[in-house]
Amino acid sequence: MTRQDLAAKIVATCRAMNAAGINQGSAGNVSARFAAGFLITPTGMPYERLTAQDIVLLDLDGDTHDARKPSSEWRMHRDIYTSRPEAGAVLHAHSTFATALSCLRLDIPAFHYMVAVAGGRDIRCADYALFGTQELSDAMLAALEGRRACLLGTHGMICFDDDLERVLKLGIEVETLAKQYWHARQAGDPVILSDAQMDAVLEKFAGYGQRD
Ligand SMILES: [Zn+2]
């Protein structure tokens, strides 16, 4: 795929985040692995005005030859690409329910079997750190161990997958799970599936080519 085509897909993914209601203002950011680095949304541009020409190409040191500045959260994207070779696309959002849970510093436990879409028995919440810092990225990597998604303490959520289509689907699913968990907690204490029950789900997901 050419840079132009992939950049256009990133813009389409951003618009789809808006349509799905998982983006707040220009807080979210999206990237896709490209060449020896990755393409990422620019900082502070509303998605309605975004074109493929605004998407920034960064190398894995975070350097660019482009005029526009990348998202202030480029470090989290970079660190996922360098530490998780299977990652092809990354999505970060301040979606309402994932963010609300992150403000309570709650992991999403196995209250529903679909939690396994993130790759394990729960979706962890990372410790808080200032946005845009290496400290935040390090906290994120710890929470992502063995997972494709995590909450970011008092901030939002981040996830990665093979490509832009899949990462959008995963981002929407994580927000849906956060919303369901939020609502279940309002009515009582959700029953948490056992490790054995979740392992059976994970095995079935893997066996059936899962997430589709
Ligand atoms: Zn953010």
mmCIF file with all atom_site columns, C-alpha atoms and ligand atoms in Angstrom:
data_model
loop_
_atom_site.group_PDB
_atom_site.id
_atom_site.type_symbol
_atom_site.label_atom_id
_atom_site.label_alt_id
_atom_site.label_comp_id
_atom_site.label_asym_id
_atom_site.label_entity_id
_atom_site.label_seq_id
_atom_site.pdbx_PDB_ins_code
_atom_site.Cartn_x
_atom_site.Cartn_y
_atom_site.Cartn_z
_atom_site.occupancy
_atom_site.B_iso_or_equiv
_atom_site.pdbx_formal_charge
_atom_site.auth_seq_id
_atom_site.auth_comp_id
_atom_site.auth_asym_id
_atom_site.auth_atom_id
_atom_site.pdbx_PDB_model_num
ATOM   1   C  CA . MET A 1 1   ? 0.000   0.000   0.000  1.00 0.00 ? 1   MET A CA 1
ATOM   2   C  CA . THR A 1 2   ? 1.271   3.508   -0.818 1.00 0.00 ? 2   THR A CA 1
ATOM   3   C  CA . ARG A 1 3   ? 1.752   6.159   1.847  1.00 0.00 ? 3   ARG A CA 1
ATOM   4   C  CA . GLN A 1 4   ? -1.138  8.139   0.344  1.00 0.00 ? 4   GLN A CA 1
ATOM   5   C  CA . ASP A 1 5   ? -3.523  5.155   0.460  1.00 0.00 ? 5   ASP A CA 1
ATOM   6   C  CA . LEU A 1 6   ? -2.631  4.264   4.045  1.00 0.00 ? 6   LEU A CA 1
ATOM   7   C  CA . ALA A 1 7   ? -2.902  7.920   5.141  1.00 0.00 ? 7   ALA A CA 1
ATOM   8   C  CA . ALA A 1 8   ? -6.382  8.072   3.559  1.00 0.00 ? 8   ALA A CA 1
ATOM   9   C  CA . LYS A 1 9   ? -7.325  4.936   5.528  1.00 0.00 ? 9   LYS A CA 1
ATOM   10  C  CA . ILE A 1 10  ? -6.152  6.593   8.755  1.00 0.00 ? 10  ILE A CA 1
ATOM   11  C  CA . VAL A 1 11  ? -8.369  9.603   8.024  1.00 0.00 ? 11  VAL A CA 1
ATOM   12  C  CA . ALA A 1 12  ? -11.304 7.257   7.324  1.00 0.00 ? 12  ALA A CA 1
ATOM   13  C  CA . THR A 1 13  ? -10.633 5.455   10.631 1.00 0.00 ? 13  THR A CA 1
ATOM   14  C  CA . CYS A 1 14  ? -10.664 8.811   12.500 1.00 0.00 ? 14  CYS A CA 1
ATOM   15  C  CA . ARG A 1 15  ? -14.015 9.715   10.929 1.00 0.00 ? 15  ARG A CA 1
ATOM   16  C  CA . ALA A 1 16  ? -15.346 6.268   11.853 1.00 0.00 ? 16  ALA A CA 1
ATOM   17  C  CA . MET A 1 17  ? -14.224 6.884   15.476 1.00 0.00 ? 17  MET A CA 1
ATOM   18  C  CA . ASN A 1 18  ? -16.304 10.064  15.470 1.00 0.00 ? 18  ASN A CA 1
ATOM   19  C  CA . ALA A 1 19  ? -19.283 8.250   13.940 1.00 0.00 ? 19  ALA A CA 1
ATOM   20  C  CA . ALA A 1 20  ? -18.997 5.478   16.550 1.00 0.00 ? 20  ALA A CA 1
ATOM   21  C  CA . GLY A 1 21  ? -18.861 8.089   19.339 1.00 0.00 ? 21  GLY A CA 1
ATOM   22  C  CA . ILE A 1 22  ? -15.522 6.884   20.747 1.00 0.00 ? 22  ILE A CA 1
ATOM   23  C  CA . ASN A 1 23  ? -13.612 10.097  20.031 1.00 0.00 ? 23  ASN A CA 1
ATOM   24  C  CA . GLN A 1 24  ? -13.804 13.315  22.071 1.00 0.00 ? 24  GLN A CA 1
ATOM   25  C  CA . GLY A 1 25  ? -12.770 16.449  20.157 1.00 0.00 ? 25  GLY A CA 1
ATOM   26  C  CA . SER A 1 26  ? -9.225  16.066  18.841 1.00 0.00 ? 26  SER A CA 1
ATOM   27  C  CA . ALA A 1 27  ? -8.117  13.952  21.837 1.00 0.00 ? 27  ALA A CA 1
ATOM   28  C  CA . GLY A 1 28  ? -7.893  10.635  19.994 1.00 0.00 ? 28  GLY A CA 1
ATOM   29  C  CA . ASN A 1 29  ? -5.105  9.514   17.686 1.00 0.00 ? 29  ASN A CA 1
ATOM   30  C  CA . VAL A 1 30  ? -4.589  6.744   15.175 1.00 0.00 ? 30  VAL A CA 1
ATOM   31  C  CA . SER A 1 31  ? -1.491  5.288   13.500 1.00 0.00 ? 31  SER A CA 1
ATOM   32  C  CA . ALA A 1 32  ? -0.458  2.489   11.156 1.00 0.00 ? 32  ALA A CA 1
ATOM   33  C  CA . ARG A 1 33  ? 2.928   0.846   10.660 1.00 0.00 ? 33  ARG A CA 1
ATOM   34  C  CA . PHE A 1 34  ? 4.559   2.025   7.421  1.00 0.00 ? 34  PHE A CA 1
ATOM   35  C  CA . ALA A 1 35  ? 8.023   1.419   5.948  1.00 0.00 ? 35  ALA A CA 1
ATOM   36  C  CA . ALA A 1 36  ? 10.627  1.650   8.779  1.00 0.00 ? 36  ALA A CA 1
ATOM   37  C  CA . GLY A 1 37  ? 8.280   3.699   10.971 1.00 0.00 ? 37  GLY A CA 1
ATOM   38  C  CA . PHE A 1 38  ? 4.617   4.615   11.132 1.00 0.00 ? 38  PHE A CA 1
ATOM   39  C  CA . LEU A 1 39  ? 2.028   7.107   9.921  1.00 0.00 ? 39  LEU A CA 1
ATOM   40  C  CA . ILE A 1 40  ? 0.163   9.003   12.660 1.00 0.00 ? 40  ILE A CA 1
ATOM   41  C  CA . THR A 1 41  ? -2.481  11.697  13.012 1.00 0.00 ? 41  THR A CA 1
ATOM   42  C  CA . PRO A 1 42  ? -1.163  15.259  13.603 1.00 0.00 ? 42  PRO A CA 1
ATOM   43  C  CA . THR A 1 43  ? -1.540  17.081  16.920 1.00 0.00 ? 43  THR A CA 1
ATOM   44  C  CA . GLY A 1 44  ? -4.595  19.204  17.639 1.00 0.00 ? 44  GLY A CA 1
ATOM   45  C  CA . MET A 1 45  ? -6.469  18.931  14.326 1.00 0.00 ? 45  MET A CA 1
ATOM   46  C  CA . PRO A 1 46  ? -10.204 18.209  14.362 1.00 0.00 ? 46  PRO A CA 1
ATOM   47  C  CA . TYR A 1 47  ? -10.986 15.052  12.395 1.00 0.00 ? 47  TYR A CA 1
ATOM   48  C  CA . GLU A 1 48  ? -13.534 16.837  10.178 1.00 0.00 ? 48  GLU A CA 1
ATOM   49  C  CA . ARG A 1 49  ? -10.727 18.978  8.684  1.00 0.00 ? 49  ARG A CA 1
ATOM   50  C  CA . LEU A 1 50  ? -8.169  16.199  8.408  1.00 0.00 ? 50  LEU A CA 1
ATOM   51  C  CA . THR A 1 51  ? -6.900  15.099  4.968  1.00 0.00 ? 51  THR A CA 1
ATOM   52  C  CA . ALA A 1 52  ? -4.389  12.409  3.973  1.00 0.00 ? 52  ALA A CA 1
ATOM   53  C  CA . GLN A 1 53  ? -1.765  15.172  3.481  1.00 0.00 ? 53  GLN A CA 1
ATOM   54  C  CA . ASP A 1 54  ? -1.967  16.039  7.198  1.00 0.00 ? 54  ASP A CA 1
ATOM   55  C  CA . ILE A 1 55  ? -0.908  12.558  8.331  1.00 0.00 ? 55  ILE A CA 1
ATOM   56  C  CA . VAL A 1 56  ? 2.691   12.560  9.636  1.00 0.00 ? 56  VAL A CA 1
ATOM   57  C  CA . LEU A 1 57  ? 5.366   9.938   8.885  1.00 0.00 ? 57  LEU A CA 1
ATOM   58  C  CA . LEU A 1 58  ? 7.608   9.228   11.886 1.00 0.00 ? 58  LEU A CA 1
ATOM   59  C  CA . ASP A 1 59  ? 10.584  6.930   12.143 1.00 0.00 ? 59  ASP A CA 1
ATOM   60  C  CA . LEU A 1 60  ? 11.056  4.801   15.263 1.00 0.00 ? 60  LEU A CA 1
ATOM   61  C  CA . ASP A 1 61  ? 13.149  7.560   16.894 1.00 0.00 ? 61  ASP A CA 1
ATOM   62  C  CA . GLY A 1 62  ? 10.141  9.868   16.584 1.00 0.00 ? 62  GLY A CA 1
ATOM   63  C  CA . ASP A 1 63  ? 11.803  12.023  13.902 1.00 0.00 ? 63  ASP A CA 1
ATOM   64  C  CA . THR A 1 64  ? 9.997   13.344  10.821 1.00 0.00 ? 64  THR A CA 1
ATOM   65  C  CA . HIS A 1 65  ? 10.670  15.335  7.637  1.00 0.00 ? 65  HIS A CA 1
ATOM   66  C  CA . ASP A 1 66  ? 7.027   16.477  7.504  1.00 0.00 ? 66  ASP A CA 1
ATOM   67  C  CA . ALA A 1 67  ? 5.847   20.011  8.259  1.00 0.00 ? 67  ALA A CA 1
ATOM   68  C  CA . ARG A 1 68  ? 3.065   18.983  10.614 1.00 0.00 ? 68  ARG A CA 1
ATOM   69  C  CA . LYS A 1 69  ? 3.722   17.927  14.188 1.00 0.00 ? 69  LYS A CA 1
ATOM   70  C  CA . PRO A 1 70  ? 2.619   14.411  15.177 1.00 0.00 ? 70  PRO A CA 1
ATOM   71  C  CA . SER A 1 71  ? 0.135   13.646  17.938 1.00 0.00 ? 71  SER A CA 1
ATOM   72  C  CA . SER A 1 72  ? 1.606   14.475  21.354 1.00 0.00 ? 72  SER A CA 1
ATOM   73  C  CA . GLU A 1 73  ? 1.040   10.789  22.209 1.00 0.00 ? 73  GLU A CA 1
ATOM   74  C  CA . TRP A 1 74  ? 3.375   9.503   19.469 1.00 0.00 ? 74  TRP A CA 1
ATOM   75  C  CA . ARG A 1 75  ? 5.608   7.812   22.082 1.00 0.00 ? 75  ARG A CA 1
ATOM   76  C  CA . MET A 1 76  ? 2.899   5.332   23.055 1.00 0.00 ? 76  MET A CA 1
ATOM   77  C  CA . HIS A 1 77  ? 2.396   4.428   19.382 1.00 0.00 ? 77  HIS A CA 1
ATOM   78  C  CA . ARG A 1 78  ? 6.163   4.164   18.783 1.00 0.00 ? 78  ARG A CA 1
ATOM   79  C  CA . ASP A 1 79  ? 6.687   1.941   21.823 1.00 0.00 ? 79  ASP A CA 1
ATOM   80  C  CA . ILE A 1 80  ? 3.922   -0.435  20.738 1.00 0.00 ? 80  ILE A CA 1
ATOM   81  C  CA . TYR A 1 81  ? 5.503   -0.780  17.270 1.00 0.00 ? 81  TYR A CA 1
ATOM   82  C  CA . THR A 1 82  ? 8.980   -1.373  18.694 1.00 0.00 ? 82  THR A CA 1
ATOM   83  C  CA . SER A 1 83  ? 7.974   -3.820  21.446 1.00 0.00 ? 83  SER A CA 1
ATOM   84  C  CA . ARG A 1 84  ? 5.057   -5.653  19.786 1.00 0.00 ? 84  ARG A CA 1
ATOM   85  C  CA . PRO A 1 85  ? 6.081   -6.850  16.318 1.00 0.00 ? 85  PRO A CA 1
ATOM   86  C  CA . GLU A 1 86  ? 2.549   -8.120  15.620 1.00 0.00 ? 86  GLU A CA 1
ATOM   87  C  CA . ALA A 1 87  ? 1.115   -4.564  15.858 1.00 0.00 ? 87  ALA A CA 1
ATOM   88  C  CA . GLY A 1 88  ? 0.072   -3.027  12.522 1.00 0.00 ? 88  GLY A CA 1
ATOM   89  C  CA . ALA A 1 89  ? -2.169  -0.219  13.799 1.00 0.00 ? 89  ALA A CA 1
ATOM   90  C  CA . VAL A 1 90  ? -2.759  1.661   17.079 1.00 0.00 ? 90  VAL A CA 1
ATOM   91  C  CA . LEU A 1 91  ? -5.818  3.576   18.297 1.00 0.00 ? 91  LEU A CA 1
ATOM   92  C  CA . HIS A 1 92  ? -5.976  5.863   21.358 1.00 0.00 ? 92  HIS A CA 1
ATOM   93  C  CA . ALA A 1 93  ? -9.176  7.528   22.584 1.00 0.00 ? 93  ALA A CA 1
ATOM   94  C  CA . HIS A 1 94  ? -10.743 9.296   25.549 1.00 0.00 ? 94  HIS A CA 1
ATOM   95  C  CA . SER A 1 95  ? -14.010 7.413   25.023 1.00 0.00 ? 95  SER A CA 1
ATOM   96  C  CA . THR A 1 96  ? -16.451 8.132   27.843 1.00 0.00 ? 96  THR A CA 1
ATOM   97  C  CA . PHE A 1 97  ? -16.862 4.805   29.671 1.00 0.00 ? 97  PHE A CA 1
ATOM   98  C  CA . ALA A 1 98  ? -13.272 3.586   29.285 1.00 0.00 ? 98  ALA A CA 1
ATOM   99  C  CA . THR A 1 99  ? -12.136 6.981   30.587 1.00 0.00 ? 99  THR A CA 1
ATOM   100 C  CA . ALA A 1 100 ? -14.629 6.903   33.478 1.00 0.00 ? 100 ALA A CA 1
ATOM   101 C  CA . LEU A 1 101 ? -13.304 3.497   34.595 1.00 0.00 ? 101 LEU A CA 1
ATOM   102 C  CA . SER A 1 102 ? -9.721  4.754   34.158 1.00 0.00 ? 102 SER A CA 1
ATOM   103 C  CA . CYS A 1 103 ? -10.521 7.639   36.531 1.00 0.00 ? 103 CYS A CA 1
ATOM   104 C  CA . LEU A 1 104 ? -11.571 5.056   39.134 1.00 0.00 ? 104 LEU A CA 1
ATOM   105 C  CA . ARG A 1 105 ? -8.345  3.139   38.293 1.00 0.00 ? 105 ARG A CA 1
ATOM   106 C  CA . LEU A 1 106 ? -10.384 0.001   37.695 1.00 0.00 ? 106 LEU A CA 1
ATOM   107 C  CA . ASP A 1 107 ? -9.263  -2.932  35.566 1.00 0.00 ? 107 ASP A CA 1
ATOM   108 C  CA . ILE A 1 108 ? -12.080 -4.478  33.522 1.00 0.00 ? 108 ILE A CA 1
ATOM   109 C  CA . PRO A 1 109 ? -12.324 -7.994  34.973 1.00 0.00 ? 109 PRO A CA 1
ATOM   110 C  CA . ALA A 1 110 ? -13.886 -11.058 33.323 1.00 0.00 ? 110 ALA A CA 1
ATOM   111 C  CA . PHE A 1 111 ? -17.440 -9.804  33.981 1.00 0.00 ? 111 PHE A CA 1
ATOM   112 C  CA . HIS A 1 112 ? -18.229 -10.836 30.368 1.00 0.00 ? 112 HIS A CA 1
ATOM   113 C  CA . TYR A 1 113 ? -16.466 -13.375 28.175 1.00 0.00 ? 113 TYR A CA 1
ATOM   114 C  CA . MET A 1 114 ? -15.857 -10.774 25.418 1.00 0.00 ? 114 MET A CA 1
ATOM   115 C  CA . VAL A 1 115 ? -13.116 -9.267  27.639 1.00 0.00 ? 115 VAL A CA 1
ATOM   116 C  CA . ALA A 1 116 ? -10.994 -11.951 25.939 1.00 0.00 ? 116 ALA A CA 1
ATOM   117 C  CA . VAL A 1 117 ? -10.953 -9.866  22.705 1.00 0.00 ? 117 VAL A CA 1
ATOM   118 C  CA . ALA A 1 118 ? -8.081  -7.946  24.313 1.00 0.00 ? 118 ALA A CA 1
ATOM   119 C  CA . GLY A 1 119 ? -6.106  -11.196 24.496 1.00 0.00 ? 119 GLY A CA 1
ATOM   120 C  CA . GLY A 1 120 ? -6.427  -12.248 28.153 1.00 0.00 ? 120 GLY A CA 1
ATOM   121 C  CA . ARG A 1 121 ? -8.591  -12.688 31.251 1.00 0.00 ? 121 ARG A CA 1
ATOM   122 C  CA . ASP A 1 122 ? -8.947  -8.950  31.920 1.00 0.00 ? 122 ASP A CA 1
ATOM   123 C  CA . ILE A 1 123 ? -8.225  -5.497  30.518 1.00 0.00 ? 123 ILE A CA 1
ATOM   124 C  CA . ARG A 1 124 ? -5.800  -3.739  32.849 1.00 0.00 ? 124 ARG A CA 1
ATOM   125 C  CA . CYS A 1 125 ? -5.696  -0.085  33.836 1.00 0.00 ? 125 CYS A CA 1
ATOM   126 C  CA . ALA A 1 126 ? -2.202  1.456   33.647 1.00 0.00 ? 126 ALA A CA 1
ATOM   127 C  CA . ASP A 1 127 ? -0.842  3.740   36.390 1.00 0.00 ? 127 ASP A CA 1
ATOM   128 C  CA . TYR A 1 128 ? -1.308  7.463   35.818 1.00 0.00 ? 128 TYR A CA 1
ATOM   129 C  CA . ALA A 1 129 ? 1.461   9.524   34.211 1.00 0.00 ? 129 ALA A CA 1
ATOM   130 C  CA . LEU A 1 130 ? 1.524   12.912  32.456 1.00 0.00 ? 130 LEU A CA 1
ATOM   131 C  CA . PHE A 1 131 ? 0.316   12.791  28.830 1.00 0.00 ? 131 PHE A CA 1
ATOM   132 C  CA . GLY A 1 132 ? 3.000   12.688  26.147 1.00 0.00 ? 132 GLY A CA 1
ATOM   133 C  CA . THR A 1 133 ? 5.718   11.388  28.501 1.00 0.00 ? 133 THR A CA 1
ATOM   134 C  CA . GLN A 1 134 ? 7.906   8.297   28.359 1.00 0.00 ? 134 GLN A CA 1
ATOM   135 C  CA . GLU A 1 135 ? 6.658   7.506   31.879 1.00 0.00 ? 135 GLU A CA 1
ATOM   136 C  CA . LEU A 1 136 ? 3.115   7.166   30.495 1.00 0.00 ? 136 LEU A CA 1
ATOM   137 C  CA . SER A 1 137 ? 4.331   4.959   27.681 1.00 0.00 ? 137 SER A CA 1
ATOM   138 C  CA . ASP A 1 138 ? 6.211   2.717   30.121 1.00 0.00 ? 138 ASP A CA 1
ATOM   139 C  CA . ALA A 1 139 ? 3.105   2.368   32.320 1.00 0.00 ? 139 ALA A CA 1
ATOM   140 C  CA . MET A 1 140 ? 1.086   1.518   29.190 1.00 0.00 ? 140 MET A CA 1
ATOM   141 C  CA . LEU A 1 141 ? 3.541   -1.196  28.074 1.00 0.00 ? 141 LEU A CA 1
ATOM   142 C  CA . ALA A 1 142 ? 3.329   -2.849  31.502 1.00 0.00 ? 142 ALA A CA 1
ATOM   143 C  CA . ALA A 1 143 ? -0.493  -2.885  31.341 1.00 0.00 ? 143 ALA A CA 1
ATOM   144 C  CA . LEU A 1 144 ? -0.399  -4.235  27.768 1.00 0.00 ? 144 LEU A CA 1
ATOM   145 C  CA . GLU A 1 145 ? 1.667   -7.283  28.641 1.00 0.00 ? 145 GLU A CA 1
ATOM   146 C  CA . GLY A 1 146 ? -0.059  -10.237 26.970 1.00 0.00 ? 146 GLY A CA 1
ATOM   147 C  CA . ARG A 1 147 ? -2.899  -7.920  25.828 1.00 0.00 ? 147 ARG A CA 1
ATOM   148 C  CA . ARG A 1 148 ? -3.902  -5.821  22.825 1.00 0.00 ? 148 ARG A CA 1
ATOM   149 C  CA . ALA A 1 149 ? -5.747  -3.173  24.861 1.00 0.00 ? 149 ALA A CA 1
ATOM   150 C  CA . CYS A 1 150 ? -5.550  -1.363  28.190 1.00 0.00 ? 150 CYS A CA 1
ATOM   151 C  CA . LEU A 1 151 ? -7.008  1.578   30.063 1.00 0.00 ? 151 LEU A CA 1
ATOM   152 C  CA . LEU A 1 152 ? -4.686  4.498   30.906 1.00 0.00 ? 152 LEU A CA 1
ATOM   153 C  CA . GLY A 1 153 ? -5.097  5.814   34.476 1.00 0.00 ? 153 GLY A CA 1
ATOM   154 C  CA . THR A 1 154 ? -7.210  9.012   34.564 1.00 0.00 ? 154 THR A CA 1
ATOM   155 C  CA . HIS A 1 155 ? -6.806  9.392   30.815 1.00 0.00 ? 155 HIS A CA 1
ATOM   156 C  CA . GLY A 1 156 ? -8.530  6.948   28.437 1.00 0.00 ? 156 GLY A CA 1
ATOM   157 C  CA . MET A 1 157 ? -7.702  3.787   26.534 1.00 0.00 ? 157 MET A CA 1
ATOM   158 C  CA . ILE A 1 158 ? -5.330  2.467   23.888 1.00 0.00 ? 158 ILE A CA 1
ATOM   159 C  CA . CYS A 1 159 ? -5.332  -0.651  21.726 1.00 0.00 ? 159 CYS A CA 1
ATOM   160 C  CA . PHE A 1 160 ? -3.496  -2.186  18.795 1.00 0.00 ? 160 PHE A CA 1
ATOM   161 C  CA . ASP A 1 161 ? -4.193  -4.858  16.217 1.00 0.00 ? 161 ASP A CA 1
ATOM   162 C  CA . ASP A 1 162 ? -3.048  -6.181  12.835 1.00 0.00 ? 162 ASP A CA 1
ATOM   163 C  CA . ASP A 1 163 ? -4.534  -3.341  10.777 1.00 0.00 ? 163 ASP A CA 1
ATOM   164 C  CA . LEU A 1 164 ? -6.776  -0.263  10.891 1.00 0.00 ? 164 LEU A CA 1
ATOM   165 C  CA . GLU A 1 165 ? -10.060 -2.150  10.358 1.00 0.00 ? 165 GLU A CA 1
ATOM   166 C  CA . ARG A 1 166 ? -9.336  -4.515  13.228 1.00 0.00 ? 166 ARG A CA 1
ATOM   167 C  CA . VAL A 1 167 ? -8.047  -1.840  15.600 1.00 0.00 ? 167 VAL A CA 1
ATOM   168 C  CA . LEU A 1 168 ? -11.197 0.245   15.070 1.00 0.00 ? 168 LEU A CA 1
ATOM   169 C  CA . LYS A 1 169 ? -13.344 -2.794  15.802 1.00 0.00 ? 169 LYS A CA 1
ATOM   170 C  CA . LEU A 1 170 ? -11.294 -3.526  18.939 1.00 0.00 ? 170 LEU A CA 1
ATOM   171 C  CA . GLY A 1 171 ? -11.495 0.095   20.130 1.00 0.00 ? 171 GLY A CA 1
ATOM   172 C  CA . ILE A 1 172 ? -15.269 0.064   19.787 1.00 0.00 ? 172 ILE A CA 1
ATOM   173 C  CA . GLU A 1 173 ? -15.446 -3.295  21.585 1.00 0.00 ? 173 GLU A CA 1
ATOM   174 C  CA . VAL A 1 174 ? -13.310 -2.065  24.508 1.00 0.00 ? 174 VAL A CA 1
ATOM   175 C  CA . GLU A 1 175 ? -15.566 0.991   24.924 1.00 0.00 ? 175 GLU A CA 1
ATOM   176 C  CA . THR A 1 176 ? -18.657 -1.255  24.732 1.00 0.00 ? 176 THR A CA 1
ATOM   177 C  CA . LEU A 1 177 ? -17.234 -3.547  27.444 1.00 0.00 ? 177 LEU A CA 1
ATOM   178 C  CA . ALA A 1 178 ? -16.385 -0.520  29.610 1.00 0.00 ? 178 ALA A CA 1
ATOM   179 C  CA . LYS A 1 179 ? -19.964 0.726   29.213 1.00 0.00 ? 179 LYS A CA 1
ATOM   180 C  CA . GLN A 1 180 ? -21.468 -2.680  30.031 1.00 0.00 ? 180 GLN A CA 1
ATOM   181 C  CA . TYR A 1 181 ? -19.210 -3.097  33.070 1.00 0.00 ? 181 TYR A CA 1
ATOM   182 C  CA . TRP A 1 182 ? -20.081 0.418   34.236 1.00 0.00 ? 182 TRP A CA 1
ATOM   183 C  CA . HIS A 1 183 ? -23.811 -0.307  33.997 1.00 0.00 ? 183 HIS A CA 1
ATOM   184 C  CA . ALA A 1 184 ? -23.532 -3.739  35.635 1.00 0.00 ? 184 ALA A CA 1
ATOM   185 C  CA . ARG A 1 185 ? -21.705 -2.161  38.592 1.00 0.00 ? 185 ARG A CA 1
ATOM   186 C  CA . GLN A 1 186 ? -24.518 0.345   39.081 1.00 0.00 ? 186 GLN A CA 1
ATOM   187 C  CA . ALA A 1 187 ? -26.930 -2.519  39.772 1.00 0.00 ? 187 ALA A CA 1
ATOM   188 C  CA . GLY A 1 188 ? -24.711 -4.686  41.952 1.00 0.00 ? 188 GLY A CA 1
ATOM   189 C  CA . ASP A 1 189 ? -21.549 -6.784  41.972 1.00 0.00 ? 189 ASP A CA 1
ATOM   190 C  CA . PRO A 1 190 ? -21.063 -8.465  38.579 1.00 0.00 ? 190 PRO A CA 1
ATOM   191 C  CA . VAL A 1 191 ? -20.208 -12.176 38.742 1.00 0.00 ? 191 VAL A CA 1
ATOM   192 C  CA . ILE A 1 192 ? -16.641 -12.621 37.509 1.00 0.00 ? 192 ILE A CA 1
ATOM   193 C  CA . LEU A 1 193 ? -15.878 -15.632 35.319 1.00 0.00 ? 193 LEU A CA 1
ATOM   194 C  CA . SER A 1 194 ? -13.253 -18.018 36.716 1.00 0.00 ? 194 SER A CA 1
ATOM   195 C  CA . ASP A 1 195 ? -9.791  -18.364 35.178 1.00 0.00 ? 195 ASP A CA 1
ATOM   196 C  CA . ALA A 1 196 ? -10.829 -21.774 33.816 1.00 0.00 ? 196 ALA A CA 1
ATOM   197 C  CA . GLN A 1 197 ? -13.949 -20.288 32.214 1.00 0.00 ? 197 GLN A CA 1
ATOM   198 C  CA . MET A 1 198 ? -11.930 -17.493 30.614 1.00 0.00 ? 198 MET A CA 1
ATOM   199 C  CA . ASP A 1 199 ? -9.224  -19.881 29.451 1.00 0.00 ? 199 ASP A CA 1
ATOM   200 C  CA . ALA A 1 200 ? -11.939 -21.859 27.638 1.00 0.00 ? 200 ALA A CA 1
ATOM   201 C  CA . VAL A 1 201 ? -13.073 -18.634 25.902 1.00 0.00 ? 201 VAL A CA 1
ATOM   202 C  CA . LEU A 1 202 ? -9.513  -17.713 24.932 1.00 0.00 ? 202 LEU A CA 1
ATOM   203 C  CA . GLU A 1 203 ? -8.964  -21.198 23.535 1.00 0.00 ? 203 GLU A CA 1
ATOM   204 C  CA . LYS A 1 204 ? -12.188 -21.023 21.514 1.00 0.00 ? 204 LYS A CA 1
ATOM   205 C  CA . PHE A 1 205 ? -11.356 -17.530 20.175 1.00 0.00 ? 205 PHE A CA 1
ATOM   206 C  CA . ALA A 1 206 ? -7.924  -18.765 19.063 1.00 0.00 ? 206 ALA A CA 1
ATOM   207 C  CA . GLY A 1 207 ? -9.392  -21.913 17.523 1.00 0.00 ? 207 GLY A CA 1
ATOM   208 C  CA . TYR A 1 208 ? -12.035 -20.125 15.470 1.00 0.00 ? 208 TYR A CA 1
ATOM   209 C  CA . GLY A 1 209 ? -9.816  -17.417 14.032 1.00 0.00 ? 209 GLY A CA 1
ATOM   210 C  CA . GLN A 1 210 ? -11.660 -15.464 16.738 1.00 0.00 ? 210 GLN A CA 1
ATOM   211 C  CA . ARG A 1 211 ? -12.477 -11.807 16.489 1.00 0.00 ? 211 ARG A CA 1
ATOM   212 C  CA . ASP A 1 212 ? -14.512 -11.944 13.278 1.00 0.00 ? 212 ASP A CA 1
HETATM 213 ZN ZN . ZN  B 2 .   ? -4.852  10.973  25.314 1.00 0.00 ? 1   ZN  B ZN 1
#
